[in-house]
Coordinates of N, CA and C in Angstrom, one line a residue:
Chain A
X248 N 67.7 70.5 153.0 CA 68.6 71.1 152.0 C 69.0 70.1 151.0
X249 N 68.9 70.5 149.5 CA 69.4 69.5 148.3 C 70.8 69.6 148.3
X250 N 71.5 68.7 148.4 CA 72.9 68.3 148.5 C 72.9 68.0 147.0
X251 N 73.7 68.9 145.9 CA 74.1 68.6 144.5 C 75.5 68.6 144.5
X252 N 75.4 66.9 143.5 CA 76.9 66.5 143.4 C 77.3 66.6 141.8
X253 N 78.3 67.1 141.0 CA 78.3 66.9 139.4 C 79.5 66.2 139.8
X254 N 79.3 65.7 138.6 CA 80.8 65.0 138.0 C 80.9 64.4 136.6
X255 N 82.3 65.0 135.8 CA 83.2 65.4 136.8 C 83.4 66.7 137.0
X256 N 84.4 67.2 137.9 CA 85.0 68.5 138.2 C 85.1 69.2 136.8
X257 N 86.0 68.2 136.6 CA 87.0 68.7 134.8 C 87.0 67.5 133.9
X258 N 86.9 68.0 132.9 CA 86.6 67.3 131.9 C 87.7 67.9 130.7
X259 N 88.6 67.0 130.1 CA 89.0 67.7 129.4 C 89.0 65.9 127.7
X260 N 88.9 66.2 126.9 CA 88.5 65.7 125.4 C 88.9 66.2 124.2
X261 N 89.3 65.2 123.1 CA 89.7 65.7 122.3 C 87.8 66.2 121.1
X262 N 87.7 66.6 120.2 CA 87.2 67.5 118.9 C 86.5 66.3 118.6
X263 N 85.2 66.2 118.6 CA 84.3 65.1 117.8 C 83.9 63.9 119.3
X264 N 84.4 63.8 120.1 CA 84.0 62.6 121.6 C 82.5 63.5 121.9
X265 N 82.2 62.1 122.6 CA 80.5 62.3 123.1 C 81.1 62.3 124.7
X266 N 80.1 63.1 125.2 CA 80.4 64.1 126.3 C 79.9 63.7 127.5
X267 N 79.6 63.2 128.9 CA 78.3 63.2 129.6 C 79.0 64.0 130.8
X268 N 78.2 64.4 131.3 CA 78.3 65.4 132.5 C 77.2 65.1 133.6
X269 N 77.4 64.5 134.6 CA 76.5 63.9 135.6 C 76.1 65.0 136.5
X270 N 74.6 64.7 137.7 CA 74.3 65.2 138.3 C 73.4 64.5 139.6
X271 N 74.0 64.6 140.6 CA 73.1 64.0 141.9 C 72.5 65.1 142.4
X272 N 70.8 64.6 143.0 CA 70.8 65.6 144.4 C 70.0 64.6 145.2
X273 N 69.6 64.9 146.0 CA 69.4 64.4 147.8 C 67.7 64.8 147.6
X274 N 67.5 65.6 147.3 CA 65.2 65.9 148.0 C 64.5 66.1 146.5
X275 N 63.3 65.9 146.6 CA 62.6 65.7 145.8 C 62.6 67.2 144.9
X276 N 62.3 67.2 143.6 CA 62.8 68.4 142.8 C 61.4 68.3 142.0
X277 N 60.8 69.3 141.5 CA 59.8 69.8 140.5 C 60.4 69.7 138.8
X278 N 61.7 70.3 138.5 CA 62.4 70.7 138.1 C 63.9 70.6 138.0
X279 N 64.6 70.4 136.7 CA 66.2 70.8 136.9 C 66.6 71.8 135.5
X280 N 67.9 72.4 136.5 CA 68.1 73.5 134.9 C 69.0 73.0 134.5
X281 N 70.0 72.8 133.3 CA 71.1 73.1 133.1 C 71.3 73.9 132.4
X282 N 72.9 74.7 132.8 CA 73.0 76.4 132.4 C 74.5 75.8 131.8
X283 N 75.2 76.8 131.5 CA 76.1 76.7 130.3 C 76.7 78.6 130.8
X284 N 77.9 77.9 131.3 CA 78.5 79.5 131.7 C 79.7 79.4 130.9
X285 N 79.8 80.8 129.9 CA 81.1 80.9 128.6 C 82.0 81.5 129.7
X286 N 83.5 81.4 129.0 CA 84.3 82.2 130.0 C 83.9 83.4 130.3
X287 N 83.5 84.2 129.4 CA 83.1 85.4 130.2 C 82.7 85.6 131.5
X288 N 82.1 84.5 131.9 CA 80.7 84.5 132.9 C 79.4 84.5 132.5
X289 N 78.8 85.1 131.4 CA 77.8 85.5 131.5 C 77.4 84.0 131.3
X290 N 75.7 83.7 131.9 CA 75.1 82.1 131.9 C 74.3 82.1 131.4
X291 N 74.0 81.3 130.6 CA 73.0 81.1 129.4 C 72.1 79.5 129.7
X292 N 70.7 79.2 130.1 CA 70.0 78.5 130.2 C 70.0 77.6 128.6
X293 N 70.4 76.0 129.0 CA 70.1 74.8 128.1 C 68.6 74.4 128.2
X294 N 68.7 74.0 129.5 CA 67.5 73.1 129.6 C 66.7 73.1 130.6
X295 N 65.5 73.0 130.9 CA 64.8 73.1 131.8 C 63.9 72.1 132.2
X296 N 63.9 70.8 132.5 CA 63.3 69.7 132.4 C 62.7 68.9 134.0
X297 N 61.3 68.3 133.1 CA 60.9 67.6 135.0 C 60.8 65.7 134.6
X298 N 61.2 65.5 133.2 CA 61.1 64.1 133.2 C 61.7 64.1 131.9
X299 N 62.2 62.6 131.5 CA 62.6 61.8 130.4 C 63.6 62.6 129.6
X300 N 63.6 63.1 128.5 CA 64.9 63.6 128.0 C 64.4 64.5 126.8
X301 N 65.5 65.8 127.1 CA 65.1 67.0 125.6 C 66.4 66.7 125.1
X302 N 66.4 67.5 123.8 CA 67.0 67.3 122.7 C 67.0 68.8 121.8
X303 N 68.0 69.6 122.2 CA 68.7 70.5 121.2 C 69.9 71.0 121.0
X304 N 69.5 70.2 119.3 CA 71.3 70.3 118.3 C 71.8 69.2 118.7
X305 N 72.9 69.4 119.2 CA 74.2 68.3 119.6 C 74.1 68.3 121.5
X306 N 72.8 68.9 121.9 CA 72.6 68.5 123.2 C 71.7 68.2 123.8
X307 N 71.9 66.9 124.8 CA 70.7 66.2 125.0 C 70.6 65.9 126.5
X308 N 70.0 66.1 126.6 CA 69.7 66.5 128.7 C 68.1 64.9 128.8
X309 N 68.8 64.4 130.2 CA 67.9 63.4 130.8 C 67.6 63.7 132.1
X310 N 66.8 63.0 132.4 CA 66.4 63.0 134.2 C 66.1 61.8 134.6
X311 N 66.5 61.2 135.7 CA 65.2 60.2 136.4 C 65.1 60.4 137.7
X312 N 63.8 60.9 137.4 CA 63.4 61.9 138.8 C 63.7 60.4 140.5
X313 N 63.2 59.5 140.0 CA 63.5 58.2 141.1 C 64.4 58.5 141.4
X314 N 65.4 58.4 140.4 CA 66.8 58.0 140.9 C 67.3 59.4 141.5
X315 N 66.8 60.5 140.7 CA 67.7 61.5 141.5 C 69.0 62.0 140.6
X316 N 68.5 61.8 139.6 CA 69.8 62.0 138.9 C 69.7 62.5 137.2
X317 N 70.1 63.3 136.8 CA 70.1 63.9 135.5 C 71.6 63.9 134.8
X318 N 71.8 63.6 133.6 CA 72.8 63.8 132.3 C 72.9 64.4 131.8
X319 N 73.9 65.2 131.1 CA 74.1 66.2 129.8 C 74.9 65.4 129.1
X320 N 74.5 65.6 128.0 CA 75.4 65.0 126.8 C 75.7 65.9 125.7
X321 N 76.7 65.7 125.4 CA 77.0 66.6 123.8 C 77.6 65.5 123.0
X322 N 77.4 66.0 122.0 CA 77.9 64.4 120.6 C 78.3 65.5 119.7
X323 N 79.6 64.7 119.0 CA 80.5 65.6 118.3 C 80.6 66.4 118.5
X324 N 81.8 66.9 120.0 CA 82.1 67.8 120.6 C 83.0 68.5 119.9
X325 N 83.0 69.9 120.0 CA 83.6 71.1 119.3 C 84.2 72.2 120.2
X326 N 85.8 73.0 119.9 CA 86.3 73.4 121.0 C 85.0 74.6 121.3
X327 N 84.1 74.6 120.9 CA 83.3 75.8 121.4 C 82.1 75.4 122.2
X328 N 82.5 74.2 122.7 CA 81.7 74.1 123.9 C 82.4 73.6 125.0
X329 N 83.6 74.5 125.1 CA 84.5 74.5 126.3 C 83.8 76.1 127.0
X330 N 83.5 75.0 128.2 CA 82.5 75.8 129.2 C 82.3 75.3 130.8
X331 N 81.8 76.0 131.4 CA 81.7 75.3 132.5 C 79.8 74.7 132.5
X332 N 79.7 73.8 132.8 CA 77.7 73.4 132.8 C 77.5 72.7 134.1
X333 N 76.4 73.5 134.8 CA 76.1 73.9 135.9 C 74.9 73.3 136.2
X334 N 74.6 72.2 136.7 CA 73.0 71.8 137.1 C 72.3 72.4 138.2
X335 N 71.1 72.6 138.4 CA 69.9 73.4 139.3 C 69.5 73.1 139.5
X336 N 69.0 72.2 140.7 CA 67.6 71.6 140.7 C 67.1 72.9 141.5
X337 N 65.0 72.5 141.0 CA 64.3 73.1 141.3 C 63.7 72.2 142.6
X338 N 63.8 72.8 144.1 CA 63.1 72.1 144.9 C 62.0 72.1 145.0
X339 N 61.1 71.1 145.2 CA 59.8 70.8 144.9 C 58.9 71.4 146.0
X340 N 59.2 72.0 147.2 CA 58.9 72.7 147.8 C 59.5 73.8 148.0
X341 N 59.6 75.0 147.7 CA 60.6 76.2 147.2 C 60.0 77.0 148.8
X342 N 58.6 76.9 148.2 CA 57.8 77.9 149.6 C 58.2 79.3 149.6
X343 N 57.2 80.6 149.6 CA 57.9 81.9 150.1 C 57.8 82.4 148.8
X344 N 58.4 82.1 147.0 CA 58.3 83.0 146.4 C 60.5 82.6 146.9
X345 N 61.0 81.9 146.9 CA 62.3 81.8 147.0 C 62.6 80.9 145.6
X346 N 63.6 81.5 145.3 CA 64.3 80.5 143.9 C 64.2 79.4 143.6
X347 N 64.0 78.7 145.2 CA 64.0 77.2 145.2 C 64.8 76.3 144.6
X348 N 66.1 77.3 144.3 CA 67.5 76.4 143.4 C 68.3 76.4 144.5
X349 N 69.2 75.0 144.1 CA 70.5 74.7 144.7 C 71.5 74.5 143.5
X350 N 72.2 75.3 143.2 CA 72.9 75.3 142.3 C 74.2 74.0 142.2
X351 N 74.4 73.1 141.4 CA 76.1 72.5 141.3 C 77.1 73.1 141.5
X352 N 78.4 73.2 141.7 CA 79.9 73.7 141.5 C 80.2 74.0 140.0
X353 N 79.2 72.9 139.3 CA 80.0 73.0 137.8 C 80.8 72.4 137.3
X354 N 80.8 71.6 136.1 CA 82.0 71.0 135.1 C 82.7 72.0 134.2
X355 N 83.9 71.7 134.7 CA 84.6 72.5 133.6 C 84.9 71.5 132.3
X356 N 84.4 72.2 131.2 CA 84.6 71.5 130.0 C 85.6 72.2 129.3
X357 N 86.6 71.4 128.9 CA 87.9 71.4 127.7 C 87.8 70.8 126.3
X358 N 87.6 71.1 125.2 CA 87.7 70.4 124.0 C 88.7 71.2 123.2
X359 N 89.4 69.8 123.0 CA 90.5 70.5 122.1 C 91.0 70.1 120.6
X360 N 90.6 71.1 119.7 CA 90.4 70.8 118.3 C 91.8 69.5 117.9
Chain B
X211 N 67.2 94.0 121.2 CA 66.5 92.7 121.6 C 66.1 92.2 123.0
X212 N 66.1 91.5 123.3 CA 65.3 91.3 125.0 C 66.4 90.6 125.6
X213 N 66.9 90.8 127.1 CA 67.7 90.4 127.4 C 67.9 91.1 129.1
X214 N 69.3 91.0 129.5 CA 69.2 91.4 130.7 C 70.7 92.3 130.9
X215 N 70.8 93.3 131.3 CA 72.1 94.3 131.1 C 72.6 94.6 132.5
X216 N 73.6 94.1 132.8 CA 74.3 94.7 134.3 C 75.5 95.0 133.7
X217 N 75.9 95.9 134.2 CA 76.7 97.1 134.4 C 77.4 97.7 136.2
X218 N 78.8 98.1 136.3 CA 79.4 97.7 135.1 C 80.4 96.3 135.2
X219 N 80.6 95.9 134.2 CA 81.7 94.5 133.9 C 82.7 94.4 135.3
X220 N 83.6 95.5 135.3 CA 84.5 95.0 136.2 C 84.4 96.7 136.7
X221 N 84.7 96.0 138.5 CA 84.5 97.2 139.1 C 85.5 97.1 140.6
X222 N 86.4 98.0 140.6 CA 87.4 98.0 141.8 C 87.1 98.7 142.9
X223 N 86.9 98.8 144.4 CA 86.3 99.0 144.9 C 87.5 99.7 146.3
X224 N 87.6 100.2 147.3 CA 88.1 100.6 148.0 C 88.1 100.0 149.3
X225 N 87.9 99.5 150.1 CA 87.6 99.2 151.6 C 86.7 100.5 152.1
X226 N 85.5 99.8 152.7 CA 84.4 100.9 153.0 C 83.7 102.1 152.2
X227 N 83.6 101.4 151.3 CA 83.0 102.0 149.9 C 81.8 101.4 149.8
X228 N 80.7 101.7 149.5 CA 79.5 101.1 149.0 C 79.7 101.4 147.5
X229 N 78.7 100.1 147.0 CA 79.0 100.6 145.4 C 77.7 99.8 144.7
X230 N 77.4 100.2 144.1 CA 75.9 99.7 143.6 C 76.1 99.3 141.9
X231 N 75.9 98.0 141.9 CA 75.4 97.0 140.7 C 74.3 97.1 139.7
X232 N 73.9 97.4 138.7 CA 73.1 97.6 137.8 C 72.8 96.6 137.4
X233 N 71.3 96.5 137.3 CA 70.7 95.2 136.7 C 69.1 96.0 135.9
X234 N 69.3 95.7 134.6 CA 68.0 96.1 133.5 C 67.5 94.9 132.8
X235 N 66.5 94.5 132.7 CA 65.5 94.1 132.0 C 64.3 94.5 131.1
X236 N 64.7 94.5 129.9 CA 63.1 94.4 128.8 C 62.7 92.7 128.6
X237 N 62.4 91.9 129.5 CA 62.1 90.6 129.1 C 60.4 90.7 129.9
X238 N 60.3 91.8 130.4 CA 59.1 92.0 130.8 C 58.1 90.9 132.0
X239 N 59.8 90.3 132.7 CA 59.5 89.3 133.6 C 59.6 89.9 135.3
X240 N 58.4 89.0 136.0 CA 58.2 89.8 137.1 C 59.2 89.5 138.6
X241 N 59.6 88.1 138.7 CA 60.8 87.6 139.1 C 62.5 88.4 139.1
X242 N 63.0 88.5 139.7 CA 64.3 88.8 139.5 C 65.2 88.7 141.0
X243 N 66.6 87.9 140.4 CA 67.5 87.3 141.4 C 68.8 87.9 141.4
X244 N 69.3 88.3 142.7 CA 70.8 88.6 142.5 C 71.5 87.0 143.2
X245 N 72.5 86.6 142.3 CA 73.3 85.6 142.8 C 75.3 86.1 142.7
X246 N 75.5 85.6 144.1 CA 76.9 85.7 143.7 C 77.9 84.3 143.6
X247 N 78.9 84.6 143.0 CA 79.5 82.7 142.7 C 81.0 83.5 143.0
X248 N 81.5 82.7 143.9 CA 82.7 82.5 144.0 C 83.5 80.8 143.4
X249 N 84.7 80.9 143.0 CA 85.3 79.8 143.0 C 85.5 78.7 143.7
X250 N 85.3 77.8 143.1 CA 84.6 76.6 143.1 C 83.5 76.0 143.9
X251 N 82.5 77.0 144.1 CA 81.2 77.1 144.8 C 79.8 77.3 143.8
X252 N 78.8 76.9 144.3 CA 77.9 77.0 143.4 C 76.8 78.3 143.4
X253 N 76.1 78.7 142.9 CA 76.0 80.3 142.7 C 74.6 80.6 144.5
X254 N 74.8 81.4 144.8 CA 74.2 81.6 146.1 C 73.3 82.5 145.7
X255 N 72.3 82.9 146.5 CA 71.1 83.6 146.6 C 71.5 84.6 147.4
X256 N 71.4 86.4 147.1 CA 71.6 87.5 147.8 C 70.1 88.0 148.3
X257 N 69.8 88.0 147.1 CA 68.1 89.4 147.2 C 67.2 88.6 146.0
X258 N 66.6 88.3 146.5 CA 65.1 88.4 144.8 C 63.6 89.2 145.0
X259 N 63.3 89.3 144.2 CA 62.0 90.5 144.1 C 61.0 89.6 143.0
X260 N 59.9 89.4 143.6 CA 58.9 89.0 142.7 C 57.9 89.7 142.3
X261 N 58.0 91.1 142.8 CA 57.3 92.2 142.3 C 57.7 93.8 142.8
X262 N 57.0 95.1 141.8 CA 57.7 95.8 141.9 C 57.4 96.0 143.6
X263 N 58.5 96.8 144.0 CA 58.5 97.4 145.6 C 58.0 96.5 146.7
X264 N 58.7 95.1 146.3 CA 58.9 94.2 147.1 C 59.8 93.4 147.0
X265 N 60.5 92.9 147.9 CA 61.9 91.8 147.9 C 62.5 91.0 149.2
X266 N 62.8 90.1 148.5 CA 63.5 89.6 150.2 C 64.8 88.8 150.2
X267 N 65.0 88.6 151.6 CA 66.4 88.4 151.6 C 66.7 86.6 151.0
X268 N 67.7 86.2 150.7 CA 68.0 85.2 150.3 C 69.6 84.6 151.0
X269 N 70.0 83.5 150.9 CA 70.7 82.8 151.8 C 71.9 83.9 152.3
X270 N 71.9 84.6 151.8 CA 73.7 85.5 152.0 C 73.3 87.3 151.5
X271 N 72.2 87.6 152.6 CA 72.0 89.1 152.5 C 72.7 89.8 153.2
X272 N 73.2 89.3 153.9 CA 73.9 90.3 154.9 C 75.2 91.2 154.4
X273 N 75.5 92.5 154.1 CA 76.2 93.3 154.2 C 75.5 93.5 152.5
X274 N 74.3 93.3 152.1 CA 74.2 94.0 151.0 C 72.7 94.4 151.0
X275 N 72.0 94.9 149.8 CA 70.6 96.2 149.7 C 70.2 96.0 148.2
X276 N 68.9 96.2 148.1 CA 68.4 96.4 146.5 C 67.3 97.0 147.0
X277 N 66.6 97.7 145.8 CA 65.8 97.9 145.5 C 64.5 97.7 144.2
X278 N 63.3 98.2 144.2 CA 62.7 97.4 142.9 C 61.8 98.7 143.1
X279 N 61.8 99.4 142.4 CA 61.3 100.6 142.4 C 60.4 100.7 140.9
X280 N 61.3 99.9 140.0 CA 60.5 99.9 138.5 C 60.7 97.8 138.6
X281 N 59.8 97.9 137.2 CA 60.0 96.4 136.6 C 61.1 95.9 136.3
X282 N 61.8 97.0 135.7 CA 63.0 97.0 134.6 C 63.9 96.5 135.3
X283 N 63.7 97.2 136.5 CA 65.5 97.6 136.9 C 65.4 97.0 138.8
X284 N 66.9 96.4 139.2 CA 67.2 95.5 140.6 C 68.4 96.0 140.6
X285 N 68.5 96.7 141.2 CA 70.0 97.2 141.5 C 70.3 96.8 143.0
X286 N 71.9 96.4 142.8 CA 72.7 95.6 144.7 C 73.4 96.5 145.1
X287 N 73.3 97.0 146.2 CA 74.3 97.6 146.5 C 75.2 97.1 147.4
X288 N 76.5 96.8 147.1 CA 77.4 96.1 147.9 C 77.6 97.3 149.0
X289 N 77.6 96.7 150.5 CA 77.5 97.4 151.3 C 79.0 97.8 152.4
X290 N 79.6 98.5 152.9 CA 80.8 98.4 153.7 C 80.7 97.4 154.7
X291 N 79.7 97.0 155.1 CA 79.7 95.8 156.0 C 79.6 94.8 155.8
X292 N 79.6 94.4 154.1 CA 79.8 93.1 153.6 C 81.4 92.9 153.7
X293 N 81.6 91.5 154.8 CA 83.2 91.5 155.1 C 84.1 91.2 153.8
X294 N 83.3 90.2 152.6 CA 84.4 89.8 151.6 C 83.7 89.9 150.4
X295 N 83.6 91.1 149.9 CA 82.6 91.2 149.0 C 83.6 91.1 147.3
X296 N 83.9 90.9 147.6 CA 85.0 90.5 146.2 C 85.0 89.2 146.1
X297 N 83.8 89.1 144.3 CA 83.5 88.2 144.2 C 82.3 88.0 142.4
X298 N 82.2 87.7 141.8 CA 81.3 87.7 141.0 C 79.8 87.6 141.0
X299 N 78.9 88.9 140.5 CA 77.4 88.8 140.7 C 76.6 88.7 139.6
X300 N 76.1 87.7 139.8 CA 75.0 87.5 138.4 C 73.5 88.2 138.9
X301 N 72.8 88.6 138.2 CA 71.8 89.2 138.0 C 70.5 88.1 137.1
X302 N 69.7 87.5 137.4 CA 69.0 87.1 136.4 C 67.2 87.2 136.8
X303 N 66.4 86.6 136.1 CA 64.9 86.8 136.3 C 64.4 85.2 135.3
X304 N 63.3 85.1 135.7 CA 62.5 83.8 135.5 C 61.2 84.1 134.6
X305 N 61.3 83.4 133.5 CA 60.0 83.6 132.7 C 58.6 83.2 133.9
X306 N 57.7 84.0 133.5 CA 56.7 83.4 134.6 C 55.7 82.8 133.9
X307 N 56.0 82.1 133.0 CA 54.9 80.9 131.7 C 55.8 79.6 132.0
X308 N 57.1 79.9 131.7 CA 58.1 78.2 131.5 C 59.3 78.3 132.5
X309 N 58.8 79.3 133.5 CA 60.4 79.0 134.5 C 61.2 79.2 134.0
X310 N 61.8 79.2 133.1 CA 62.9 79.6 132.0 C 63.8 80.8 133.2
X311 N 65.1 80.5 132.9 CA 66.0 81.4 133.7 C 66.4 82.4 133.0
X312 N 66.8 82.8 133.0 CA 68.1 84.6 132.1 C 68.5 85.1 133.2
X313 N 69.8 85.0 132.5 CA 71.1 85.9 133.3 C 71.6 87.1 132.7
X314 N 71.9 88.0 132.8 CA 73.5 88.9 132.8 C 74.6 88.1 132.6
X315 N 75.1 89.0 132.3 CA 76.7 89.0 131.8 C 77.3 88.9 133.2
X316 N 76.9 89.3 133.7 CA 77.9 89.2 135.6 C 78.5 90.7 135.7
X317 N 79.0 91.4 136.5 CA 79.7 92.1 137.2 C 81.0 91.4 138.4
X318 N 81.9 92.1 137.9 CA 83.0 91.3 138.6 C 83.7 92.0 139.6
X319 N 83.2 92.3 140.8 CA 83.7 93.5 141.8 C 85.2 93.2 143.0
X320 N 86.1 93.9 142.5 CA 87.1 93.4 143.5 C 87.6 94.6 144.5
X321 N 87.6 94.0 145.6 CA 87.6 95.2 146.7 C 89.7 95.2 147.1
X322 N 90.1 96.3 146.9 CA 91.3 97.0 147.5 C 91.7 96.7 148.5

């Protein structure tokens, strides 16, 4: 079982700070997502990555698959990326046709103009 | 535009009521997942279907049902024997080129 840790819980910042949002897991992964849930709920996919780092807008997502460990960043943060962001890794052995995700808890993100 | 529609938003429920979740798709993807998220937990596996008139259970099926009868459409039916079914369900499906995820908007079902 992939044991996913984020941090932090909560994050709260003022309008314009650079942002990171951390992610642990425990077993070997193919894959990681990060998602971006608005208050509404509904969840909107950022990024889907299996090495080194993507880059769109003002958000930029890493991995090192060794280590186990993936970043989110946002630069010149804006109250409209107060959200919660949710890491997934993809297990690298899913097997069955199963989702093969372990989902994070989630960062709650606060930016305040 | 292409996307994924559950219905409806918020829904109130009775004690021993079944009540069924709507999930649509034009993204023309063959994957599709029911997840439910409660607070401060991270989103769980109910039912997925990787093709039509096939599906299977996922970590927390018990007291719920779907079906996959077309491409389009995965509908849950929250069942009376699910003990605490009040809770938020996301609906989503997986590009089958880039893995790519899509979600719904959620349904937010609270039981009486």
């Amino acid at each position: 079982k992939n044991e996913v840790e984020q941090s932090p819980q909560n994050l709260t910042a003022q309008e314009g700070e650079f942002i990171t949002i951390n992610c642990s897991y425990s077993v070997g992964i193919s894959a990681l997502h990060w998602l971006q849930q608005h208050p509404g709920g509904g969840i909107v996919s950022l990024f889907m990555l299996s090495s080194g780092k993507k880059k769109h807008g003002r958000l930029i997502a890493t991995i090192n698959i060794q280590e186990k460990h993936s970043s989110l960043h946002i630069t010149a943060s804006h109250p409209r990326d107060s959200a919660v962001y949710i890491c997934a890794p993809q297990n690298l052995y899913s097997g069955g046709g199963a989702d093969g995700l372990t989902f994070g808890k989630g960062t709650h993100l606060i930016i305040q103009p | 535009d292409g996307g994924i529609t559950q219905s409806p938003k918020y829904l109130f429920r009775k004690e021993g009521q079944n009540v069924t979740l709507s999930c649509e798709q034009n993204l023309n993807h063959d994957a599709m997942y029911w997840y439910r998220q409660d607070p401060g937990q991270g989103l769980r596996l109910i039912y997925y279907s990787q093709i039509v008139n096939d599906f299977q259970k996922g970590d927390i099926a018990e007291g719920y049902s779907v079906s996959r009868e077309k491409k389009e459409s995965f509908p849950l039916t929250v069942t009376s024997a699910q003990k605490n079914p009040t809770a938020f369900y996301l609906c989503a499906t997986r590009g089958q080129l880039t893995g790519e995820l899509f979600f719904g908007e959620g349904s937010r079902l609270t039981v009486l």
